[in-house]
CSV table of N, CA and C in Angstrom, one decimal:
chain,number,residue,atom,x,y,z
U,102,UNK,N,118.0,29.9,27.0
U,102,UNK,CA,118.2,29.7,25.6
U,102,UNK,C,117.2,28.6,25.1
U,103,UNK,N,116.5,28.9,24.1
U,103,UNK,CA,115.4,28.0,23.6
U,103,UNK,C,116.0,27.2,22.5
U,104,UNK,N,115.6,25.9,22.5
U,104,UNK,CA,116.1,25.0,21.4
U,104,UNK,C,114.8,24.5,20.7
U,105,UNK,N,114.9,24.4,19.4
U,105,UNK,CA,113.8,24.0,18.6
U,105,UNK,C,114.2,22.8,17.7
U,106,UNK,N,113.4,21.8,17.7
U,106,UNK,CA,113.6,20.7,16.8
U,106,UNK,C,112.6,20.7,15.7
U,107,UNK,N,113.1,20.8,14.5
U,107,UNK,CA,112.1,20.8,13.4
U,107,UNK,C,112.3,19.5,12.6
U,108,UNK,N,111.2,18.9,12.4
U,108,UNK,CA,111.2,17.6,11.7
U,108,UNK,C,110.1,17.5,10.7
U,109,UNK,N,110.3,16.9,9.6
U,109,UNK,CA,109.3,16.7,8.6
U,109,UNK,C,108.8,15.3,8.7
U,110,UNK,N,107.5,15.1,8.8
U,110,UNK,CA,106.9,13.8,9.0
U,110,UNK,C,105.9,13.6,7.8
U,111,UNK,N,106.1,12.5,7.1
U,111,UNK,CA,105.2,12.1,6.0
U,111,UNK,C,104.5,10.8,6.5
U,112,UNK,N,103.1,10.9,6.4
U,112,UNK,CA,102.3,9.8,6.8
U,112,UNK,C,101.8,9.2,5.5
U,113,UNK,N,102.1,7.9,5.3
U,113,UNK,CA,101.6,7.2,4.1
U,113,UNK,C,100.7,6.1,4.5
U,114,UNK,N,99.5,6.1,4.1
U,114,UNK,CA,98.5,5.1,4.5
U,114,UNK,C,98.4,4.2,3.3
U,115,UNK,N,98.3,2.9,3.5
U,115,UNK,CA,98.1,2.0,2.4
U,115,UNK,C,96.8,1.3,2.5
U,116,UNK,N,96.2,0.8,1.4
U,116,UNK,CA,95.0,0.1,1.5
U,116,UNK,C,95.1,-1.2,2.2
U,117,UNK,N,94.1,-1.6,3.0
U,117,UNK,CA,94.2,-3.0,3.6
U,117,UNK,C,94.0,-4.0,2.5
U,118,UNK,N,94.4,-5.2,2.8
U,118,UNK,CA,94.1,-6.4,1.9
U,118,UNK,C,93.2,-7.4,2.7
U,119,UNK,N,92.4,-8.1,2.0
U,119,UNK,CA,91.6,-9.1,2.6
U,119,UNK,C,92.0,-10.5,2.0
U,120,UNK,N,92.3,-11.4,2.9
U,120,UNK,CA,92.6,-12.8,2.4
U,120,UNK,C,91.4,-13.7,2.8
U,121,UNK,N,90.8,-14.2,1.8
U,121,UNK,CA,89.6,-15.1,2.0
U,121,UNK,C,90.1,-16.5,2.3
U,122,UNK,N,89.7,-17.0,3.5
U,122,UNK,CA,90.2,-18.3,3.9
U,122,UNK,C,89.1,-19.4,3.6
U,123,UNK,N,87.9,-19.0,3.7
U,123,UNK,CA,86.8,-20.0,3.5
U,123,UNK,C,85.9,-19.5,2.4
U,124,UNK,N,86.3,-19.4,1.2
U,124,UNK,CA,85.4,-18.9,0.1
U,124,UNK,C,84.4,-19.9,-0.2
U,125,UNK,N,83.1,-19.5,-0.3
U,125,UNK,CA,82.1,-20.5,-0.7
U,125,UNK,C,82.4,-20.9,-2.2
U,126,UNK,N,82.3,-22.2,-2.4
U,126,UNK,CA,82.6,-22.8,-3.7
U,126,UNK,C,81.4,-23.2,-4.5
U,127,UNK,N,80.3,-23.4,-3.8
U,127,UNK,CA,79.1,-23.9,-4.4
U,127,UNK,C,77.9,-23.0,-4.0
U,128,UNK,N,76.9,-22.9,-4.9
U,128,UNK,CA,75.7,-22.2,-4.6
U,128,UNK,C,74.9,-23.1,-3.6
U,129,UNK,N,74.6,-22.5,-2.4
U,129,UNK,CA,73.9,-23.4,-1.4
U,129,UNK,C,72.4,-23.6,-1.8
U,130,UNK,N,71.9,-24.6,-1.3
U,130,UNK,CA,70.4,-24.9,-1.4
U,130,UNK,C,69.6,-23.8,-0.7
U,131,UNK,N,68.4,-23.6,-1.3
U,131,UNK,CA,67.6,-22.6,-0.7
U,131,UNK,C,67.4,-22.9,0.8
U,132,UNK,N,67.5,-21.9,1.7
U,132,UNK,CA,67.4,-22.1,3.1
U,132,UNK,C,68.6,-22.5,3.8
U,133,UNK,N,69.7,-22.8,3.0
U,133,UNK,CA,71.0,-23.2,3.7
U,133,UNK,C,71.9,-22.0,4.0
U,134,UNK,N,72.6,-22.1,5.1
U,134,UNK,CA,73.5,-21.0,5.4
U,134,UNK,C,74.9,-21.2,4.6
U,135,UNK,N,75.5,-20.1,4.4
U,135,UNK,CA,76.9,-20.2,3.9
U,135,UNK,C,77.8,-19.2,4.7
U,136,UNK,N,79.0,-19.6,4.9
U,136,UNK,CA,79.9,-18.8,5.8
U,136,UNK,C,81.1,-18.3,5.0
U,137,UNK,N,81.4,-17.1,5.1
U,137,UNK,CA,82.6,-16.5,4.5
U,137,UNK,C,83.6,-16.2,5.6
U,138,UNK,N,84.8,-16.7,5.5
U,138,UNK,CA,85.9,-16.6,6.5
U,138,UNK,C,87.0,-15.8,5.8
U,139,UNK,N,87.5,-14.8,6.5
U,139,UNK,CA,88.6,-14.0,5.9
U,139,UNK,C,89.4,-13.3,7.0
U,140,UNK,N,90.5,-12.7,6.6
U,140,UNK,CA,91.2,-11.8,7.5
U,140,UNK,C,91.7,-10.6,6.8
U,141,UNK,N,91.9,-9.5,7.6
U,141,UNK,CA,92.3,-8.2,7.0
U,141,UNK,C,93.8,-8.0,7.4
U,142,UNK,N,94.6,-7.6,6.5
U,142,UNK,CA,96.0,-7.2,6.7
U,142,UNK,C,96.1,-5.7,6.4
U,143,UNK,N,96.7,-5.0,7.4
U,143,UNK,CA,96.9,-3.6,7.3
U,143,UNK,C,98.0,-3.2,8.3
U,144,UNK,N,99.0,-2.5,7.9
U,144,UNK,CA,100.1,-2.2,8.8
U,144,UNK,C,99.6,-1.1,9.9
U,145,UNK,N,98.6,-0.4,9.6
U,145,UNK,CA,98.1,0.5,10.6
U,145,UNK,C,97.4,-0.2,11.8
U,146,UNK,N,97.9,0.0,13.0
U,146,UNK,CA,97.4,-0.7,14.1
U,146,UNK,C,96.2,-0.1,14.7
U,147,UNK,N,95.9,1.1,14.4
U,147,UNK,CA,94.7,1.8,14.9
U,147,UNK,C,93.5,1.9,13.9
U,148,UNK,N,93.7,1.3,12.7
U,148,UNK,CA,92.7,1.4,11.7
U,148,UNK,C,91.5,0.6,12.0
U,149,UNK,N,90.3,1.0,11.6
U,149,UNK,CA,89.1,0.2,11.6
U,149,UNK,C,88.6,0.0,10.2
U,150,UNK,N,87.7,-0.9,10.0
U,150,UNK,CA,87.3,-1.3,8.6
U,150,UNK,C,85.8,-1.4,8.5
U,151,UNK,N,85.3,-1.1,7.3
U,151,UNK,CA,83.9,-1.4,7.0
U,151,UNK,C,83.8,-2.5,6.0
U,152,UNK,N,83.1,-3.5,6.3
U,152,UNK,CA,83.0,-4.7,5.3
U,152,UNK,C,81.7,-4.5,4.6
U,153,UNK,N,81.7,-4.4,3.3
U,153,UNK,CA,80.4,-4.3,2.5
U,153,UNK,C,80.3,-5.5,1.7
U,154,UNK,N,79.2,-6.3,1.9
U,154,UNK,CA,79.0,-7.5,1.2
U,154,UNK,C,77.7,-7.5,0.4
U,155,UNK,N,77.7,-7.8,-0.8
U,155,UNK,CA,76.5,-8.1,-1.6
U,155,UNK,C,76.5,-9.6,-1.9
U,156,UNK,N,75.5,-10.3,-1.4
U,156,UNK,CA,75.5,-11.7,-1.4
U,156,UNK,C,74.9,-12.2,-2.8
U,157,UNK,N,74.4,-11.4,-3.6
U,157,UNK,CA,73.9,-11.8,-4.9
U,157,UNK,C,72.6,-12.5,-4.9
U,158,UNK,N,71.8,-12.2,-3.8
U,158,UNK,CA,70.5,-12.8,-3.6
U,158,UNK,C,69.5,-11.7,-3.3
U,159,UNK,N,69.1,-10.9,-4.4
U,159,UNK,CA,68.4,-9.7,-4.1
U,159,UNK,C,67.0,-9.9,-3.5
U,160,UNK,N,66.4,-11.1,-3.6
U,160,UNK,CA,65.1,-11.4,-3.0
U,160,UNK,C,65.2,-11.8,-1.5
U,161,UNK,N,66.5,-11.9,-1.0
U,161,UNK,CA,66.7,-12.4,0.3
U,161,UNK,C,66.9,-11.2,1.3
U,162,UNK,N,66.3,-11.2,2.4
U,162,UNK,CA,66.6,-10.2,3.4
U,162,UNK,C,68.1,-10.2,3.8
U,163,UNK,N,68.7,-9.1,3.9
U,163,UNK,CA,70.1,-9.1,4.2
U,163,UNK,C,71.0,-9.3,3.1
U,164,UNK,N,70.5,-9.2,1.8
U,164,UNK,CA,71.4,-9.4,0.7
U,164,UNK,C,72.6,-8.5,0.7
U,165,UNK,N,72.4,-7.3,1.1
U,165,UNK,CA,73.5,-6.3,1.2
U,165,UNK,C,73.8,-6.1,2.7
U,166,UNK,N,75.0,-6.3,3.1
U,166,UNK,CA,75.4,-6.0,4.5
U,166,UNK,C,76.5,-5.1,4.6
U,167,UNK,N,76.5,-4.2,5.6
U,167,UNK,CA,77.6,-3.3,5.9
U,167,UNK,C,77.9,-3.6,7.4
U,168,UNK,N,79.2,-4.0,7.6
U,168,UNK,CA,79.6,-4.4,9.0
U,168,UNK,C,80.8,-3.6,9.4
U,169,UNK,N,80.7,-2.9,10.5
U,169,UNK,CA,81.8,-2.1,11.1
U,169,UNK,C,82.7,-3.1,11.8
U,170,UNK,N,84.0,-3.2,11.4
U,170,UNK,CA,85.0,-4.0,12.1
U,170,UNK,C,85.9,-3.0,12.8
U,171,UNK,N,85.7,-2.8,14.1
U,171,UNK,CA,86.4,-1.9,14.9
U,171,UNK,C,87.4,-2.5,15.9
U,172,UNK,N,87.5,-1.8,17.0
U,172,UNK,CA,88.5,-2.3,18.0
U,172,UNK,C,87.9,-3.3,19.0
U,173,UNK,N,86.6,-3.5,19.0
U,173,UNK,CA,85.9,-4.4,19.9
U,173,UNK,C,85.6,-5.7,19.2
U,174,UNK,N,85.7,-6.8,19.9
U,174,UNK,CA,85.3,-8.1,19.2
U,174,UNK,C,83.8,-8.1,19.0
U,175,UNK,N,83.4,-8.9,18.0
U,175,UNK,CA,82.0,-9.1,17.6
U,175,UNK,C,81.7,-10.6,17.6
U,176,UNK,N,80.6,-11.0,18.2
U,176,UNK,CA,80.1,-12.3,18.1
U,176,UNK,C,78.6,-12.3,18.2
U,177,UNK,N,78.0,-11.9,17.2
U,177,UNK,CA,76.5,-11.8,17.2
U,177,UNK,C,76.0,-11.7,15.8
U,178,UNK,N,74.7,-12.1,15.6
U,178,UNK,CA,74.1,-11.9,14.3
U,178,UNK,C,74.7,-12.6,13.1
U,179,UNK,N,75.4,-13.7,13.4
U,179,UNK,CA,76.1,-14.4,12.3
U,179,UNK,C,77.5,-13.8,11.9
U,180,UNK,N,78.0,-12.9,12.7
U,180,UNK,CA,79.2,-12.2,12.4
U,180,UNK,C,80.2,-12.4,13.6
U,181,UNK,N,81.4,-12.8,13.3
U,181,UNK,CA,82.5,-12.8,14.4
U,181,UNK,C,83.6,-12.0,13.9
U,182,UNK,N,84.2,-11.2,14.8
U,182,UNK,CA,85.4,-10.4,14.4
U,182,UNK,C,86.3,-10.4,15.6
U,183,UNK,N,87.6,-10.7,15.4
U,183,UNK,CA,88.6,-10.7,16.4
U,183,UNK,C,89.6,-9.6,16.0
U,184,UNK,N,89.5,-8.4,16.7
U,184,UNK,CA,90.4,-7.3,16.3
U,184,UNK,C,91.9,-7.6,16.5
U,185,UNK,N,92.2,-8.5,17.4
U,185,UNK,CA,93.6,-8.9,17.6
U,185,UNK,C,94.2,-9.6,16.4
U,186,UNK,N,93.5,-10.5,15.9
U,186,UNK,CA,94.0,-11.3,14.7
U,186,UNK,C,93.5,-10.7,13.4
U,187,UNK,N,92.5,-9.9,13.5
U,187,UNK,CA,91.8,-9.3,12.3
U,187,UNK,C,91.1,-10.3,11.5
U,188,UNK,N,90.7,-11.4,12.1
U,188,UNK,CA,90.0,-12.4,11.4
U,188,UNK,C,88.5,-12.3,11.6
U,189,UNK,N,87.7,-12.6,10.6
U,189,UNK,CA,86.2,-12.5,10.7
U,189,UNK,C,85.5,-13.6,9.9
U,190,UNK,N,84.3,-13.9,10.4
U,190,UNK,CA,83.4,-14.8,9.6
U,190,UNK,C,82.1,-14.1,9.5
U,191,UNK,N,81.4,-14.3,8.4
U,191,UNK,CA,80.0,-13.8,8.2
U,191,UNK,C,79.2,-14.9,7.7
U,192,UNK,N,78.0,-15.1,8.3
U,192,UNK,CA,77.1,-16.2,7.8
U,192,UNK,C,75.9,-15.5,7.1
U,193,UNK,N,75.5,-16.1,6.0
U,193,UNK,CA,74.3,-15.6,5.3
U,193,UNK,C,73.4,-16.8,4.9
U,194,UNK,N,72.1,-16.7,5.0
U,194,UNK,CA,71.2,-17.7,4.7
U,194,UNK,C,70.5,-17.4,3.4
U,195,UNK,N,70.6,-18.3,2.5
U,195,UNK,CA,69.9,-18.1,1.2
U,195,UNK,C,68.5,-18.7,1.2
């Protein structure tokens, strides 16, 4: 005798939120670095994220950055990412 279990599953994904911890408050002097610190909140434990930043300095190399925040930690090129805590920092030099 065969038994079947029929279930309806609804998957609802929500947008992640970003909480900025260290927002730059002043325009830095030319040649000075600035650091953005934040964390991502998302109930999805397997989600990955793409961070797109426009620094507002179109004459500067790296004015627009796209950073993949995945399942592996990052600590290079002025970017840190901890996938366990979902905290990141990004440094930019004006």
